[in-house]
Amino acid sequence: MITVSTDNSSIYSFLEDHDKLINDFESDHVNAFDLENDYYLMIYQAHNRDFILWKVSDVNQSTSTLISLVEEIELYEGLSVSITEKAIKLIEDRIISGSGSVHFFDAH
């Protein structure tokens, strides 16, 4: 399930609580991170000083939800091309990396 929030106060508090808050509010930022089973994509737009935070629940269960997130980002109104491209790149990197766990093959 994908949820999106545009409530600046709650996003700011959430990012601050999880040590993910940006240091520079004068430029645009696109960050992504995993927290437990959830994947978060944060966009900060400096021109209007707004945060947007997407949350993908249980991301390790199905990467198809991340593909849906790419579609949502592409259709989201008001994002610049560069922000959209950065966001999609982060999501694609997450899809490629899977759960982020490393599997070792022992041929013995």
Coordinates of N, CA, C and O in Angstrom, one line a residue:
M1 N 0.8 -1.2 0.0 CA 0.0 0.0 0.0 C 0.9 1.2 0.0 O 1.9 1.3 0.7
I2 N 0.5 2.2 -0.8 CA 1.2 3.5 -0.9 C 0.4 4.6 -0.3 O -0.8 4.7 -0.6
T3 N 1.0 5.4 0.6 CA 0.4 6.5 1.2 C 1.3 7.7 0.9 O 2.5 7.6 0.8
V4 N 0.7 8.9 0.8 CA 1.4 10.1 0.5 C 0.9 11.2 1.6 O -0.2 11.2 1.9
S5 N 1.9 11.9 2.1 CA 1.6 13.0 3.0 C 2.2 14.3 2.5 O 3.4 14.3 2.0
T6 N 1.5 15.4 2.7 CA 2.0 16.7 2.4 C 2.0 17.6 3.6 O 2.2 18.8 3.4
D7 N 1.7 17.1 4.7 CA 1.7 17.9 6.0 C 3.1 18.2 6.5 O 3.8 17.3 7.0
N8 N 3.6 19.4 6.2 CA 4.9 19.8 6.5 C 5.3 19.5 7.9 O 6.4 19.0 8.2
S9 N 4.4 19.8 8.9 CA 4.8 19.7 10.3 C 5.0 18.2 10.7 O 6.0 17.9 11.3
S10 N 4.1 17.3 10.2 CA 4.3 15.9 10.6 C 5.4 15.3 9.9 O 6.1 14.5 10.5
I11 N 5.7 15.7 8.6 CA 6.8 15.1 7.9 C 8.1 15.6 8.6 O 9.1 14.8 8.8
Y12 N 8.2 16.9 8.9 CA 9.4 17.4 9.6 C 9.7 16.7 10.9 O 10.8 16.2 11.1
S13 N 8.6 16.5 11.7 CA 8.8 15.8 13.0 C 9.2 14.3 12.7 O 10.1 13.8 13.4
F14 N 8.6 13.7 11.8 CA 9.0 12.3 11.5 C 10.4 12.2 11.0 O 11.2 11.3 11.5
L15 N 10.9 13.0 10.1 CA 12.2 13.0 9.7 C 13.2 13.3 10.8 O 14.3 12.7 10.9
E16 N 12.9 14.3 11.6 CA 13.7 14.6 12.7 C 13.8 13.5 13.7 O 14.9 13.2 14.2
D17 N 12.7 12.8 14.0 CA 12.7 11.7 15.0 C 13.5 10.5 14.5 O 14.1 9.8 15.3
H18 N 13.6 10.4 13.2 CA 14.4 9.2 12.6 C 15.7 9.7 12.0 O 16.4 8.9 11.3
D19 N 16.2 10.8 12.4 CA 17.5 11.4 12.0 C 17.7 11.4 10.5 O 18.7 11.0 10.0
K20 N 16.6 11.8 9.8 CA 16.6 11.9 8.3 C 16.4 13.3 7.8 O 16.2 13.5 6.6
L21 N 16.4 14.2 8.7 CA 16.1 15.6 8.3 C 17.2 16.2 7.5 O 18.4 16.0 7.9
I22 N 16.9 17.0 6.5 CA 17.9 17.6 5.7 C 18.5 18.8 6.4 O 17.9 19.4 7.3
N23 N 19.7 19.2 6.1 CA 20.4 20.3 6.7 C 20.2 21.6 6.0 O 20.3 22.7 6.5
D24 N 20.0 21.5 4.7 CA 19.9 22.7 3.8 C 18.5 22.8 3.2 O 18.0 22.0 2.5
F25 N 17.8 23.9 3.6 CA 16.5 24.2 3.2 C 16.4 25.2 2.0 O 15.4 25.6 1.6
E26 N 17.6 25.5 1.4 CA 17.7 26.4 0.3 C 17.7 25.7 -1.0 O 17.6 26.4 -2.1
S27 N 17.8 24.4 -1.0 CA 17.9 23.7 -2.3 C 16.9 22.5 -2.2 O 16.6 22.0 -1.1
D28 N 16.6 21.9 -3.4 CA 15.7 20.8 -3.5 C 16.4 19.5 -3.0 O 17.6 19.4 -3.1
H29 N 15.7 18.6 -2.4 CA 16.2 17.3 -1.9 C 15.3 16.2 -2.3 O 14.1 16.3 -2.2
V30 N 15.9 15.1 -2.6 CA 15.1 13.8 -2.8 C 15.9 12.7 -2.1 O 17.1 12.5 -2.4
N31 N 15.3 12.1 -1.1 CA 15.9 11.1 -0.3 C 15.0 9.9 -0.1 O 13.8 10.1 -0.1
A32 N 15.6 8.7 0.0 CA 14.8 7.5 0.2 C 15.5 6.7 1.3 O 16.7 6.7 1.4
F33 N 14.7 6.0 2.1 CA 15.2 5.1 3.1 C 14.2 4.1 3.5 O 13.0 4.2 3.3
D34 N 14.8 3.0 4.0 CA 13.9 1.9 4.6 C 13.9 2.1 6.1 O 14.9 2.4 6.7
L35 N 12.7 1.8 6.6 CA 12.5 1.8 8.1 C 11.6 0.6 8.4 O 10.4 0.6 8.0
E36 N 12.2 -0.4 9.0 CA 11.5 -1.6 9.3 C 11.1 -2.2 7.9 O 12.0 -2.4 7.1
N37 N 9.8 -2.5 7.7 CA 9.4 -3.1 6.5 C 8.9 -2.1 5.5 O 8.3 -2.4 4.4
D38 N 9.1 -0.8 5.8 CA 8.5 0.2 5.0 C 9.6 1.0 4.2 O 10.7 1.2 4.7
Y39 N 9.3 1.5 3.0 CA 10.2 2.3 2.2 C 9.6 3.7 2.2 O 8.4 3.9 1.9
Y40 N 10.4 4.7 2.4 CA 10.0 6.1 2.4 C 10.7 6.9 1.3 O 12.0 6.7 1.1
L41 N 10.0 7.7 0.6 CA 10.6 8.6 -0.4 C 10.2 10.0 0.0 O 9.0 10.3 0.1
M42 N 11.2 10.8 0.3 CA 11.0 12.2 0.7 C 11.4 13.2 -0.3 O 12.5 13.1 -0.9
I43 N 10.6 14.1 -0.6 CA 10.9 15.2 -1.6 C 10.7 16.5 -0.8 O 9.7 16.7 -0.2
Y44 N 11.8 17.4 -0.9 CA 11.6 18.7 -0.4 C 11.9 19.7 -1.5 O 12.9 19.6 -2.2
Q45 N 10.9 20.6 -1.7 CA 11.0 21.6 -2.8 C 11.3 22.9 -2.2 O 10.4 23.5 -1.5
A46 N 12.4 23.5 -2.5 CA 12.8 24.7 -1.8 C 12.0 25.9 -2.3 O 11.8 26.8 -1.5
H47 N 11.6 25.9 -3.6 CA 10.8 27.1 -4.1 C 9.5 27.4 -3.3 O 9.1 28.5 -3.2
N48 N 8.9 26.3 -2.8 CA 7.7 26.6 -2.0 C 7.8 26.0 -0.6 O 6.8 26.1 0.1
R49 N 9.0 25.6 -0.2 CA 9.3 25.1 1.1 C 8.4 24.0 1.6 O 7.9 24.1 2.7
D50 N 8.1 23.1 0.7 CA 7.2 22.0 1.0 C 7.8 20.6 1.0 O 8.7 20.4 0.1
F51 N 7.4 19.8 1.9 CA 7.8 18.4 1.9 C 6.7 17.5 1.3 O 5.5 17.9 1.4
I52 N 7.1 16.4 0.7 CA 6.1 15.4 0.2 C 6.8 14.1 0.7 O 8.0 13.9 0.5
L53 N 6.0 13.2 1.3 CA 6.5 12.0 1.8 C 5.6 10.8 1.4 O 4.5 10.8 1.7
W54 N 6.2 9.9 0.6 CA 5.5 8.7 0.2 C 6.0 7.5 1.1 O 7.2 7.5 1.4
K55 N 5.1 6.7 1.5 CA 5.4 5.5 2.3 C 4.8 4.3 1.6 O 3.7 4.2 1.2
V56 N 5.7 3.3 1.4 CA 5.3 2.0 0.8 C 5.4 1.0 1.9 O 6.4 0.7 2.4
S57 N 4.2 0.5 2.3 CA 4.2 -0.5 3.4 C 4.5 -1.9 2.9 O 4.2 -2.2 1.8
D58 N 5.2 -2.6 3.8 CA 5.6 -4.0 3.5 C 6.3 -4.1 2.2 O 6.0 -5.0 1.4
V59 N 7.3 -3.3 2.0 CA 8.0 -3.2 0.7 C 8.7 -4.5 0.4 O 8.9 -4.9 -0.8
N60 N 9.2 -5.2 1.4 CA 9.9 -6.5 1.2 C 9.0 -7.6 0.7 O 9.5 -8.6 0.2
Q61 N 7.7 -7.5 0.9 CA 6.8 -8.5 0.4 C 6.6 -8.5 -1.1 O 6.4 -9.5 -1.7
S62 N 6.6 -7.3 -1.7 CA 6.4 -7.2 -3.1 C 7.0 -5.9 -3.7 O 6.7 -4.8 -3.2
T63 N 7.8 -6.1 -4.7 CA 8.4 -4.9 -5.3 C 7.5 -4.3 -6.4 O 7.7 -3.2 -6.8
S64 N 6.4 -5.0 -6.6 CA 5.4 -4.4 -7.6 C 4.8 -3.1 -7.1 O 4.5 -2.2 -7.9
T65 N 4.8 -2.9 -5.8 CA 4.3 -1.7 -5.2 C 5.3 -0.6 -5.5 O 4.9 0.6 -5.7
L66 N 6.6 -0.9 -5.6 CA 7.5 0.2 -5.9 C 7.4 0.6 -7.4 O 7.5 1.8 -7.7
I67 N 7.0 -0.3 -8.2 CA 6.7 0.1 -9.6 C 5.5 1.0 -9.7 O 5.5 2.0 -10.4
S68 N 4.5 0.7 -8.8 CA 3.3 1.6 -8.8 C 3.7 3.0 -8.2 O 3.2 4.0 -8.6
L69 N 4.7 3.0 -7.3 CA 5.2 4.3 -6.8 C 5.9 5.1 -7.9 O 5.7 6.3 -8.0
V70 N 6.6 4.5 -8.8 CA 7.2 5.2 -9.9 C 6.1 5.8 -10.8 O 6.2 7.0 -11.1
E71 N 5.0 5.1 -11.0 CA 3.9 5.7 -11.8 C 3.3 6.9 -11.0 O 3.0 7.9 -11.7
E72 N 3.2 6.8 -9.7 CA 2.6 7.9 -8.9 C 3.5 9.1 -9.0 O 3.0 10.3 -9.2
I73 N 4.8 8.9 -8.9 CA 5.8 10.0 -9.0 C 5.7 10.7 -10.4 O 5.7 11.9 -10.5
E74 N 5.6 9.9 -11.4 CA 5.5 10.4 -12.8 C 4.2 11.3 -13.0 O 4.3 12.3 -13.7
L75 N 3.2 10.9 -12.3 CA 1.9 11.6 -12.5 C 1.7 12.7 -11.5 O 0.7 13.5 -11.6
Y76 N 2.5 12.9 -10.5 CA 2.3 13.9 -9.4 C 2.5 15.3 -10.0 O 3.5 15.6 -10.6
E77 N 1.6 16.1 -9.8 CA 1.6 17.5 -10.3 C 2.6 18.3 -9.5 O 2.6 18.3 -8.3
G78 N 3.3 19.2 -10.2 CA 4.1 20.2 -9.6 C 5.6 19.8 -9.3 O 6.3 20.6 -8.7
L79 N 6.0 18.6 -9.7 CA 7.4 18.2 -9.5 C 8.2 18.6 -10.7 O 7.7 18.4 -11.8
S80 N 9.4 19.1 -10.5 CA 10.2 19.4 -11.6 C 10.7 18.1 -12.3 O 10.7 17.1 -11.6
V81 N 11.2 18.3 -13.5 CA 11.8 17.1 -14.2 C 13.0 16.5 -13.4 O 13.1 15.3 -13.3
S82 N 13.8 17.4 -12.9 CA 15.0 16.9 -12.2 C 14.6 16.1 -10.9 O 15.2 15.1 -10.6
I83 N 13.7 16.6 -10.2 CA 13.2 16.0 -9.0 C 12.6 14.6 -9.3 O 12.9 13.6 -8.6
T84 N 11.8 14.6 -10.3 CA 11.1 13.4 -10.7 C 12.1 12.4 -11.1 O 12.1 11.2 -10.7
E85 N 13.1 12.8 -11.9 CA 14.2 11.8 -12.3 C 15.0 11.3 -11.2 O 15.3 10.1 -11.1
K86 N 15.3 12.1 -10.2 CA 16.1 11.7 -9.0 C 15.2 10.7 -8.2 O 15.7 9.7 -7.7
A87 N 13.9 11.0 -8.0 CA 13.1 10.1 -7.3 C 12.9 8.7 -8.0 O 13.0 7.7 -7.3
I88 N 12.7 8.7 -9.3 CA 12.6 7.5 -10.0 C 13.9 6.7 -9.9 O 13.9 5.5 -9.8
K89 N 15.1 7.4 -10.0 CA 16.3 6.7 -9.9 C 16.5 6.0 -8.5 O 16.9 4.8 -8.5
L90 N 16.1 6.7 -7.5 CA 16.2 6.1 -6.1 C 15.3 4.8 -6.0 O 15.7 3.8 -5.4
I91 N 14.1 5.0 -6.6 CA 13.1 3.8 -6.5 C 13.7 2.7 -7.4 O 13.6 1.5 -6.9
E92 N 14.2 2.9 -8.5 CA 14.8 1.9 -9.4 C 15.9 1.2 -8.7 O 16.1 0.0 -8.7
D93 N 16.8 2.0 -8.0 CA 17.9 1.4 -7.3 C 17.4 0.5 -6.2 O 18.0 -0.6 -5.9
R94 N 16.3 0.9 -5.5 CA 15.7 0.0 -4.5 C 15.1 -1.2 -5.0 O 15.3 -2.3 -4.4
I95 N 14.5 -1.1 -6.2 CA 14.0 -2.3 -6.8 C 15.1 -3.3 -7.2 O 15.0 -4.5 -6.9
I96 N 16.2 -2.8 -7.7 CA 17.3 -3.6 -8.1 C 18.0 -4.2 -6.9 O 18.4 -5.4 -6.9
S97 N 18.1 -3.5 -5.8 CA 18.8 -4.0 -4.6 C 17.9 -5.0 -3.9 O 18.4 -5.7 -3.0
G98 N 16.6 -5.0 -4.2 CA 15.7 -5.9 -3.4 C 15.6 -5.5 -2.0 O 15.4 -4.3 -1.7
S99 N 15.6 -6.4 -1.1 CA 15.4 -6.1 0.3 C 16.7 -5.5 0.9 O 16.7 -5.1 2.1
G100 N 17.8 -5.5 0.1 CA 19.0 -4.9 0.7 C 19.8 -5.9 1.4 O 21.0 -5.6 1.8
S101 N 19.3 -7.1 1.5 CA 20.1 -8.1 2.2 C 21.1 -8.8 1.2 O 20.8 -8.8 0.0
V102 N 22.2 -9.2 1.7 CA 23.2 -9.8 0.9 C 23.1 -11.3 1.1 O 23.1 -11.8 2.2
H103 N 23.1 -12.1 0.0 CA 23.1 -13.5 0.1 C 24.4 -14.0 -0.4 O 24.9 -13.6 -1.4
F104 N 25.0 -15.0 0.4 CA 26.3 -15.5 0.1 C 26.1 -16.9 -0.5 O 25.3 -17.7 0.1
F105 N 26.8 -17.3 -1.5 CA 26.7 -18.6 -2.0 C 28.0 -19.4 -1.6 O 29.1 -18.9 -1.9
D106 N 27.8 -20.5 -1.0 CA 28.9 -21.3 -0.6 C 28.9 -22.6 -1.4 O 28.1 -23.4 -1.4
A107 N 30.0 -22.7 -2.3 CA 30.0 -23.8 -3.2 C 30.7 -25.0 -2.7 O 31.0 -26.0 -3.4
H108 N 30.9 -25.1 -1.4 CA 31.6 -26.3 -0.8 C 30.6 -27.4 -0.7 O 29.6 -27.5 -0.3

